[in-house]
mmCIF file of C-alpha atoms in Angstrom:
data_model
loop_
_atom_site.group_PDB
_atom_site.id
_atom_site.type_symbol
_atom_site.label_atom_id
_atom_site.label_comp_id
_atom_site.label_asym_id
_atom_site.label_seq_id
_atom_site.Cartn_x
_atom_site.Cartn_y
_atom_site.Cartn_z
ATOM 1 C CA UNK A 62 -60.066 215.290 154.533
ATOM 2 C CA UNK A 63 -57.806 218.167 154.596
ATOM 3 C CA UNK A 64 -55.630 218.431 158.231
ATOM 4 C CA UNK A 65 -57.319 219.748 161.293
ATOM 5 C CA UNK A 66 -55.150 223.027 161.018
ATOM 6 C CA UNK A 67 -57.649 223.826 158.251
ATOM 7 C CA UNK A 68 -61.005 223.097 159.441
ATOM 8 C CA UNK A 69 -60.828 223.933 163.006
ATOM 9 C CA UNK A 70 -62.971 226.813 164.608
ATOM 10 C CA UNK A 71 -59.506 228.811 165.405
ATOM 11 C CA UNK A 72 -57.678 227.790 161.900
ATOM 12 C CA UNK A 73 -55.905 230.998 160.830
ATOM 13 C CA UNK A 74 -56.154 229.891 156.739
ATOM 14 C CA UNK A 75 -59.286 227.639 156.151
ATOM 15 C CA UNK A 76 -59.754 225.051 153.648
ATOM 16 C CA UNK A 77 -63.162 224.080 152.561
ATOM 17 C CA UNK A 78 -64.722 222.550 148.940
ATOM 18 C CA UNK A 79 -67.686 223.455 146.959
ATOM 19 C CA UNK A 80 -68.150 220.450 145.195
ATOM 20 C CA UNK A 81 -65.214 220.525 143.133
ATOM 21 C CA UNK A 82 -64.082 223.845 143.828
ATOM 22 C CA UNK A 83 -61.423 224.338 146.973
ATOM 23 C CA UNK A 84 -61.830 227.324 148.794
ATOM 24 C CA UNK A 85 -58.543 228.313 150.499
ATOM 25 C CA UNK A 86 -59.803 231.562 153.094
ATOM 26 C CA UNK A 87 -57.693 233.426 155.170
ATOM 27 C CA UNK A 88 -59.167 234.386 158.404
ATOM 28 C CA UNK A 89 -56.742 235.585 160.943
ATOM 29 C CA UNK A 90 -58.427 239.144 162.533
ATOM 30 C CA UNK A 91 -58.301 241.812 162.479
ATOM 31 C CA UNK A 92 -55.509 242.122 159.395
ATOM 32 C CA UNK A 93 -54.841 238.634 158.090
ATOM 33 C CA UNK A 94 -50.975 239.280 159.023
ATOM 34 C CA UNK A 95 -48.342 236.743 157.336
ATOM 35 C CA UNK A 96 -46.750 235.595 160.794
ATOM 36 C CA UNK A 97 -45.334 232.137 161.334
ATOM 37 C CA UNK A 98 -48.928 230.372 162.007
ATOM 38 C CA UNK A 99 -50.174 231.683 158.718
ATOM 39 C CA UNK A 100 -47.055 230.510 157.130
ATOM 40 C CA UNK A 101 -47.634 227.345 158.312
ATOM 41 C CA UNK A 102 -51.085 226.970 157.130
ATOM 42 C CA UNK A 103 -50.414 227.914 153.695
ATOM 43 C CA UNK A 104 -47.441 225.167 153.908
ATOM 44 C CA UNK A 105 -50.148 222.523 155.538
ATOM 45 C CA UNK A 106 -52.557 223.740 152.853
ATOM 46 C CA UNK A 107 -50.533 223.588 149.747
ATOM 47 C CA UNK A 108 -48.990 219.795 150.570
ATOM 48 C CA UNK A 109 -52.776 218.907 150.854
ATOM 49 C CA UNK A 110 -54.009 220.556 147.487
ATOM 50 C CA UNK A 111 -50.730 219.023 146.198
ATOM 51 C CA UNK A 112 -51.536 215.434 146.906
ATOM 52 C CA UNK A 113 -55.341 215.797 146.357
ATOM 53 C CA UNK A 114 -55.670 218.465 143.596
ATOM 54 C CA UNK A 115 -58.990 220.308 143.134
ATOM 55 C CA UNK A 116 -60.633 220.972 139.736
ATOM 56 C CA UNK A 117 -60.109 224.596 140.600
ATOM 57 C CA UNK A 118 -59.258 227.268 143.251
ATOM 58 C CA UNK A 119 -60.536 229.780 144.520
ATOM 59 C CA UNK A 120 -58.443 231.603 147.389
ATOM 60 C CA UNK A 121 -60.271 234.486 149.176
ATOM 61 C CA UNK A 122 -60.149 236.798 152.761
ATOM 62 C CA UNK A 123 -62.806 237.474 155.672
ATOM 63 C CA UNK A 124 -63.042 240.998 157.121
ATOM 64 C CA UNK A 125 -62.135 244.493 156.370
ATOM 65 C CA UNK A 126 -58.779 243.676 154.092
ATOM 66 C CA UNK A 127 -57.288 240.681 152.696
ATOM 67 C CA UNK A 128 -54.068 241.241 154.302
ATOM 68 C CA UNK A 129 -51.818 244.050 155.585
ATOM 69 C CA UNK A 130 -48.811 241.558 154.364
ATOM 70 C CA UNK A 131 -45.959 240.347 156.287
ATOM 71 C CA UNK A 132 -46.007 240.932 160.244
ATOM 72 C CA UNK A 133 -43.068 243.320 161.117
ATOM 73 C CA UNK A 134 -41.843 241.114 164.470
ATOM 74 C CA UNK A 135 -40.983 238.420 161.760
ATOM 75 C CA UNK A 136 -38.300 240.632 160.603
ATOM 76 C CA UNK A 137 -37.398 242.265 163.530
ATOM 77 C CA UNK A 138 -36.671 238.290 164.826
ATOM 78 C CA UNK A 139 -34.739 237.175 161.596
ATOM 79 C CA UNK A 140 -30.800 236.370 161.839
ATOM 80 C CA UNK A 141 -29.299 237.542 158.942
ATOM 81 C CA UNK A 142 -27.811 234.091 158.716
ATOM 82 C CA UNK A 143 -30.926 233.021 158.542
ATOM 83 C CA UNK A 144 -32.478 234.824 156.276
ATOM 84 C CA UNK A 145 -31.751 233.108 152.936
ATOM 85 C CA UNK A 146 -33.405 229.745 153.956
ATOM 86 C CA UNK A 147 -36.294 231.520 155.439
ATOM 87 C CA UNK A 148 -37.158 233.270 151.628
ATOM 88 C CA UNK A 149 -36.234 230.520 150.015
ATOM 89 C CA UNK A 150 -38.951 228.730 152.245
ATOM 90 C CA UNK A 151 -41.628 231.072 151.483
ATOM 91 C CA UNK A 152 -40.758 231.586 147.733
ATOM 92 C CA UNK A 153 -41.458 227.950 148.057
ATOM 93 C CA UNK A 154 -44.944 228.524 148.820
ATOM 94 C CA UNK A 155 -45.521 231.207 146.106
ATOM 95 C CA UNK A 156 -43.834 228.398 143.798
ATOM 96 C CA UNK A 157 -46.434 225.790 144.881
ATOM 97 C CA UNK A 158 -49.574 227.642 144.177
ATOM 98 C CA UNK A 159 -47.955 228.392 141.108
ATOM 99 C CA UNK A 160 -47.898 224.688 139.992
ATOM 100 C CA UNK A 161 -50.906 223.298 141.383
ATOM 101 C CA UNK A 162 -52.188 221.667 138.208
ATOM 102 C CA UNK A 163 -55.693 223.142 137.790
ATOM 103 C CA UNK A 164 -56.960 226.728 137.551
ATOM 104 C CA UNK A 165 -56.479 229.041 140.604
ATOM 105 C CA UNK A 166 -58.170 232.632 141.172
ATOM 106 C CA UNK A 167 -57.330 235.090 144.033
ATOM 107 C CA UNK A 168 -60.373 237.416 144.882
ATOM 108 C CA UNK A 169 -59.299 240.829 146.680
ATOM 109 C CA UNK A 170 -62.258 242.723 147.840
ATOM 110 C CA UNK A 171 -59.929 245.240 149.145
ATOM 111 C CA UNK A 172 -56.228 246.157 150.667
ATOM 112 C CA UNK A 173 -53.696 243.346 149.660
ATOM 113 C CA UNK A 174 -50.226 243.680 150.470
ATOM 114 C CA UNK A 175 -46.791 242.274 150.431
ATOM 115 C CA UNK A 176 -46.975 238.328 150.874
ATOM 116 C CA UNK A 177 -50.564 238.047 149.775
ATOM 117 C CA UNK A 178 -50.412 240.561 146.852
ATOM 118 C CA UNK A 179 -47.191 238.096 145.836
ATOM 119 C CA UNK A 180 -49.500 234.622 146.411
ATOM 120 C CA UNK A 181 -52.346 236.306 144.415
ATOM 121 C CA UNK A 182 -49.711 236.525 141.674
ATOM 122 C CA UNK A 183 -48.861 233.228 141.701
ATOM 123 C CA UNK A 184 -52.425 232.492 140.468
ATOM 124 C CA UNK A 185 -53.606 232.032 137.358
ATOM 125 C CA UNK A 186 -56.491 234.984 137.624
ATOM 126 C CA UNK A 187 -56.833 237.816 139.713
ATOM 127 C CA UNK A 188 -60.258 239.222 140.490
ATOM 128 C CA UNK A 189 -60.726 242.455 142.573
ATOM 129 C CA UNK A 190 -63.206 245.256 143.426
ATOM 130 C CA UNK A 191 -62.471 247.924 141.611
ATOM 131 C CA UNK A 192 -61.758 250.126 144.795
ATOM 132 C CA UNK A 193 -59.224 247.065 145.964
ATOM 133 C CA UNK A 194 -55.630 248.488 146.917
ATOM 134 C CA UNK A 195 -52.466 246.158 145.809
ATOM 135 C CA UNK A 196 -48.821 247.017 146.925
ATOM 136 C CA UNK A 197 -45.337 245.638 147.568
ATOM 137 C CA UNK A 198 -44.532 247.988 150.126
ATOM 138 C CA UNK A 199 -41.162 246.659 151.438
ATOM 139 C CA UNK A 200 -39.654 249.507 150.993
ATOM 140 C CA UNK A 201 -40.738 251.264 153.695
ATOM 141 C CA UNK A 202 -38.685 248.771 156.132
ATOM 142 C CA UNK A 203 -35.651 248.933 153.640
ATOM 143 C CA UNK A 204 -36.133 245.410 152.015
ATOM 144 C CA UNK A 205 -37.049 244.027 148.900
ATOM 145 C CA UNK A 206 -40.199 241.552 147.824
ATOM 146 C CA UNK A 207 -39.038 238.111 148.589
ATOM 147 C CA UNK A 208 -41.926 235.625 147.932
ATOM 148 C CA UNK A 209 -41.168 236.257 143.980
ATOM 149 C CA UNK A 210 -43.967 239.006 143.873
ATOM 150 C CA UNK A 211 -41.156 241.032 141.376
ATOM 151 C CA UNK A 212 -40.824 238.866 138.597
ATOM 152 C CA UNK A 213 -44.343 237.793 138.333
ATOM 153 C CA UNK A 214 -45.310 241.412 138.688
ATOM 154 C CA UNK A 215 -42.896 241.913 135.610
ATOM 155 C CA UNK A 216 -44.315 238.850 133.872
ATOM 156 C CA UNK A 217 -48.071 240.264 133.982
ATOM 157 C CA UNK A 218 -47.005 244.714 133.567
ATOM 158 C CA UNK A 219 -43.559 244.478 132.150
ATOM 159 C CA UNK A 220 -40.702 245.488 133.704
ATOM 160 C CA UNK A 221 -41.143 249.248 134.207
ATOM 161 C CA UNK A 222 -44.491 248.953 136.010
ATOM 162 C CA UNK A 223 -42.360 246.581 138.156
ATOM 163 C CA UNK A 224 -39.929 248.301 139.100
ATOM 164 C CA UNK A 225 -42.642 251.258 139.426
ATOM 165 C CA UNK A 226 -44.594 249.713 141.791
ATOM 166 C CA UNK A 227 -41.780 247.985 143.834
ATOM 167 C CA UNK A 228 -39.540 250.635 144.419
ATOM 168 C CA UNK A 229 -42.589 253.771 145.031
ATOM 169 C CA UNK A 230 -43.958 251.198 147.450
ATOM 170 C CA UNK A 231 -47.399 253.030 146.232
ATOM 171 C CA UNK A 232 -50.451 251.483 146.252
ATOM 172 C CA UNK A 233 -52.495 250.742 143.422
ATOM 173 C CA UNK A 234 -55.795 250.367 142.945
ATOM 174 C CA UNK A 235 -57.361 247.420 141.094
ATOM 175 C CA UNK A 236 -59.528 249.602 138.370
ATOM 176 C CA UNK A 237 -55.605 250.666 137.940
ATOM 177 C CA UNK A 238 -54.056 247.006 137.753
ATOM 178 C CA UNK A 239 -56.652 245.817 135.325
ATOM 179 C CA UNK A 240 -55.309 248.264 132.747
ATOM 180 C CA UNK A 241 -51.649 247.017 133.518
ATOM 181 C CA UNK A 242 -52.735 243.668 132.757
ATOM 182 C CA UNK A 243 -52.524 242.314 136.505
ATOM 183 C CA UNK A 244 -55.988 242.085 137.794
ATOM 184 C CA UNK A 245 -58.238 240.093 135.105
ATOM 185 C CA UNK A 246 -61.758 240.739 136.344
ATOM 186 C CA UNK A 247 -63.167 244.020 137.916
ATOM 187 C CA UNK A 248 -66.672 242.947 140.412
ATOM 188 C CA UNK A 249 -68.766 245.548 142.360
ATOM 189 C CA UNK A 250 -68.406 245.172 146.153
ATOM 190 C CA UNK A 251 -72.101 244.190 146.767
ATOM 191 C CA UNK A 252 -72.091 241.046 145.077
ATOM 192 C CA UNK A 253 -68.189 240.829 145.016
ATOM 193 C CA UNK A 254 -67.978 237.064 147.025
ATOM 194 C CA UNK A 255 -70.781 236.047 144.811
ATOM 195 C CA UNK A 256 -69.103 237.522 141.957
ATOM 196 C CA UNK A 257 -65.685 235.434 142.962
ATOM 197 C CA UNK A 258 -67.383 232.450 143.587
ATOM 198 C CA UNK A 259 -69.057 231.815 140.008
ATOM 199 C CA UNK A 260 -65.848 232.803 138.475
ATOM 200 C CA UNK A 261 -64.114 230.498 140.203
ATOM 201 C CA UNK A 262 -66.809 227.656 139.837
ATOM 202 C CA UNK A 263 -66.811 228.075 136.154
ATOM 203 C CA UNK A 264 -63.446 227.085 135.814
ATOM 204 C CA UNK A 265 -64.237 224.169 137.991
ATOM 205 C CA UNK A 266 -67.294 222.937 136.003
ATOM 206 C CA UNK A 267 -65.157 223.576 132.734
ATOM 207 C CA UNK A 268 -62.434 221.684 130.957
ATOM 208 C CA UNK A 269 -60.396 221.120 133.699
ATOM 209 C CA UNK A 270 -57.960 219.211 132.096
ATOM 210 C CA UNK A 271 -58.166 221.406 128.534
ATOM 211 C CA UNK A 272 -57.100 223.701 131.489
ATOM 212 C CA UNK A 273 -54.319 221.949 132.783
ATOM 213 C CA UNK A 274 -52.902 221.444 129.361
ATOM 214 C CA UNK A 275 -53.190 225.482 128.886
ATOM 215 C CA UNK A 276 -51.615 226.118 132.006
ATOM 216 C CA UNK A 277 -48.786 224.109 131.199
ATOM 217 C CA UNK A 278 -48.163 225.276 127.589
ATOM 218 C CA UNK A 279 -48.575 229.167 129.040
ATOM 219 C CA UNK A 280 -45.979 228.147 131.750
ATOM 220 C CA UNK A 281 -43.414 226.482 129.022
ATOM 221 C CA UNK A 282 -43.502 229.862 126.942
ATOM 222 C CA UNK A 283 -43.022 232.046 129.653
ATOM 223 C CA UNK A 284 -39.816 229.825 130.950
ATOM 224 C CA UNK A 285 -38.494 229.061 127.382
ATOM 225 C CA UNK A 286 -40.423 231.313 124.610
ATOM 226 C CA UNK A 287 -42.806 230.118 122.206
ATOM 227 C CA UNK A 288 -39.767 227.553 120.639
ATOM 228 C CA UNK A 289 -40.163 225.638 124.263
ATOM 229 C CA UNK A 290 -44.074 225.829 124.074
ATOM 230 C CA UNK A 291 -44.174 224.581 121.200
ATOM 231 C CA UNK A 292 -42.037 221.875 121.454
ATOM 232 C CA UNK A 293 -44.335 220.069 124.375
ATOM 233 C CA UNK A 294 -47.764 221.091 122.248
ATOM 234 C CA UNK A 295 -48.424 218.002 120.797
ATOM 235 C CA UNK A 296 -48.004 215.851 123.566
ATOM 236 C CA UNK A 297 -50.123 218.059 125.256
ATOM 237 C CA UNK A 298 -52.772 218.255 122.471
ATOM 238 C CA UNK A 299 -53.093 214.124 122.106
ATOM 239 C CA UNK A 300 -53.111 213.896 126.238
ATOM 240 C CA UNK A 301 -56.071 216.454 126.377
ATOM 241 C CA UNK A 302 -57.265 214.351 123.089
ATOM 242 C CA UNK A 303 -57.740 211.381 124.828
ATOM 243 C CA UNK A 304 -60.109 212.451 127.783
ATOM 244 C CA UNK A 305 -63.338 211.637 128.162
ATOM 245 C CA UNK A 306 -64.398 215.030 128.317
ATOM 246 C CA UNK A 307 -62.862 215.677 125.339
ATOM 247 C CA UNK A 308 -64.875 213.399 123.322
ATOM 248 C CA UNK A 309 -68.136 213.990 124.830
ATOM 249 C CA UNK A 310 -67.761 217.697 124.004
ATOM 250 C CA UNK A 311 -66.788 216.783 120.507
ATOM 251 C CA UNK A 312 -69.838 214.900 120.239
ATOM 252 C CA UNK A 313 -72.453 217.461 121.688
ATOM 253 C CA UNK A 314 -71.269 219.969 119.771
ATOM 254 C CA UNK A 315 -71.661 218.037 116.550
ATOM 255 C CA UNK A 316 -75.408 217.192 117.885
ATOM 256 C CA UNK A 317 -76.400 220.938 119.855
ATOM 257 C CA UNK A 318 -73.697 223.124 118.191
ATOM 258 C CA UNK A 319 -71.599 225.486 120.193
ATOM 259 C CA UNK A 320 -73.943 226.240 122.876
ATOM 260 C CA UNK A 321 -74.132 222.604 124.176
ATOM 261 C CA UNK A 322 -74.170 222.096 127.655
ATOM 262 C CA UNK A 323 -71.876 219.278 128.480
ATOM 263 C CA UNK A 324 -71.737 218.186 132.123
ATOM 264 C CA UNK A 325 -67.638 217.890 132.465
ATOM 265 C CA UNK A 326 -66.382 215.543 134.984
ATOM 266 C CA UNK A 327 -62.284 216.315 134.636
ATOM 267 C CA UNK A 328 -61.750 212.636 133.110
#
């Protein structure tokens, strides 16, 4: 069972499952602020999902935004001799929900900014109303995105549309991010959680491990071009190979064709 600092009534990030899909939602009124208990959620959450690793994820917000981004007092309270193990802390995080070893999705049904527009790119998928408003606003308080929201920004809309977006400290809608390549499905607000939901659980219904394997070989290209991903392939082709799901799919689709509905079970 995840830690009671996820399941309790007053639990600022909370961690529940849908069979095998985790459902990481923060829910800290009236703004979802990143402030010191929030930090430490998504700390106590990410050692759980570490150690016990869902088939997917889906991360999500209650009320009116996802998150006005980092609360202001945490800056105002930093020592500057402080301040590079602090980031280096919180990058930390980012890097986490980056490696969790099964597909993650981050649903914005509206304003995301700062530390949660930087988590959500740390996912694997992005999903967003098309009204949503992202932004790495740090600019306006003379700073710089430290939770690796940059570089993964880059990685997704190139460096320009980086740079763009981090140093305008605009916002940007989602309908706008989708053409950049950032935001990967568009829903409509009415059915937007629904929307999220089936997205997410059709990752974790799929080929979880076929998954895996893709994340990996996606991450080994980005770190070390297509030489580096290709050099691990293999290994990862005969370790996906050898599941059970794997061979089960093989076999309905020899007997039903492509449309076959295998049950997978992530073995």
């Amino acid at each position: 069972m995840p830690p009671p600092s996820l399941t309790g009534d007053s639990a600022v990030l909370r961690l529940s499952a849908d069979g095998p899909l985790a459902v990481l939602t923060l829910d800290s009124p009236p703004t979802n602020l990143f402030d010191e208990a929030m930090w430490a959620a998504w700390a106590d959450a990410l050692d759980w999902l570490t150690a016990h690793p869902p088939r997917a994820l889906l991360v999500r917000a209650q009320g009116r935004v996802v998150s006005a981004g980092v609360d202001v007092r945490v800056f105002a309270e930093l020592a500057p001799q402080d301040a590079e193990a602090f980031w280096r802390s919180r990058l930390g995080l980012t890097r986490a929900l980056e490696a969790l070893p099964c597909p993650t999705v981050f649903a914005a049904h509206s304003l995301t900014l700062t530390a949660a527009f930087e988590l959500a790119l740390a996912c694997d998928l992005v999903v967003a109303t098309p009204q949503a408003r992202f932004g790495l606003v740090e600019r306006k308080i003379a700073f710089t995105p430290a939770m690796g929201g940059t570089q993964r920004l880059a990685e997704r809309a190139g460096p320009a549309r980086a740079r763009e977006l981090v140093m305008t400290g605009d916002l940007y809608r989602a309908s706008v991010l989708a053409d950049w390549g950032v935001v990967n499905a568009l829903f409509p607000p009415a059915s937007f959680d629904a929307d999220a939901h089936a997205y997410a659980m059709r990752l974790a219904t799929g080929p979880t491990l076929a998954h895996r394997a893709t994340k990996e070989a996606v991450r080994r290209c980005m770190d070390g071009g297509v030489p580096a991903a290709d050099d691990c392939l293999p290994a990862l082709a005969a370790a996906v190979a050898a599941t059970r799901d794997h061979t089960r799919a093989v076999t309905a689709f020899l007997a039903d064709g492509p449309d076959h509905s295998t049950d997978y079970t992530g073995r």
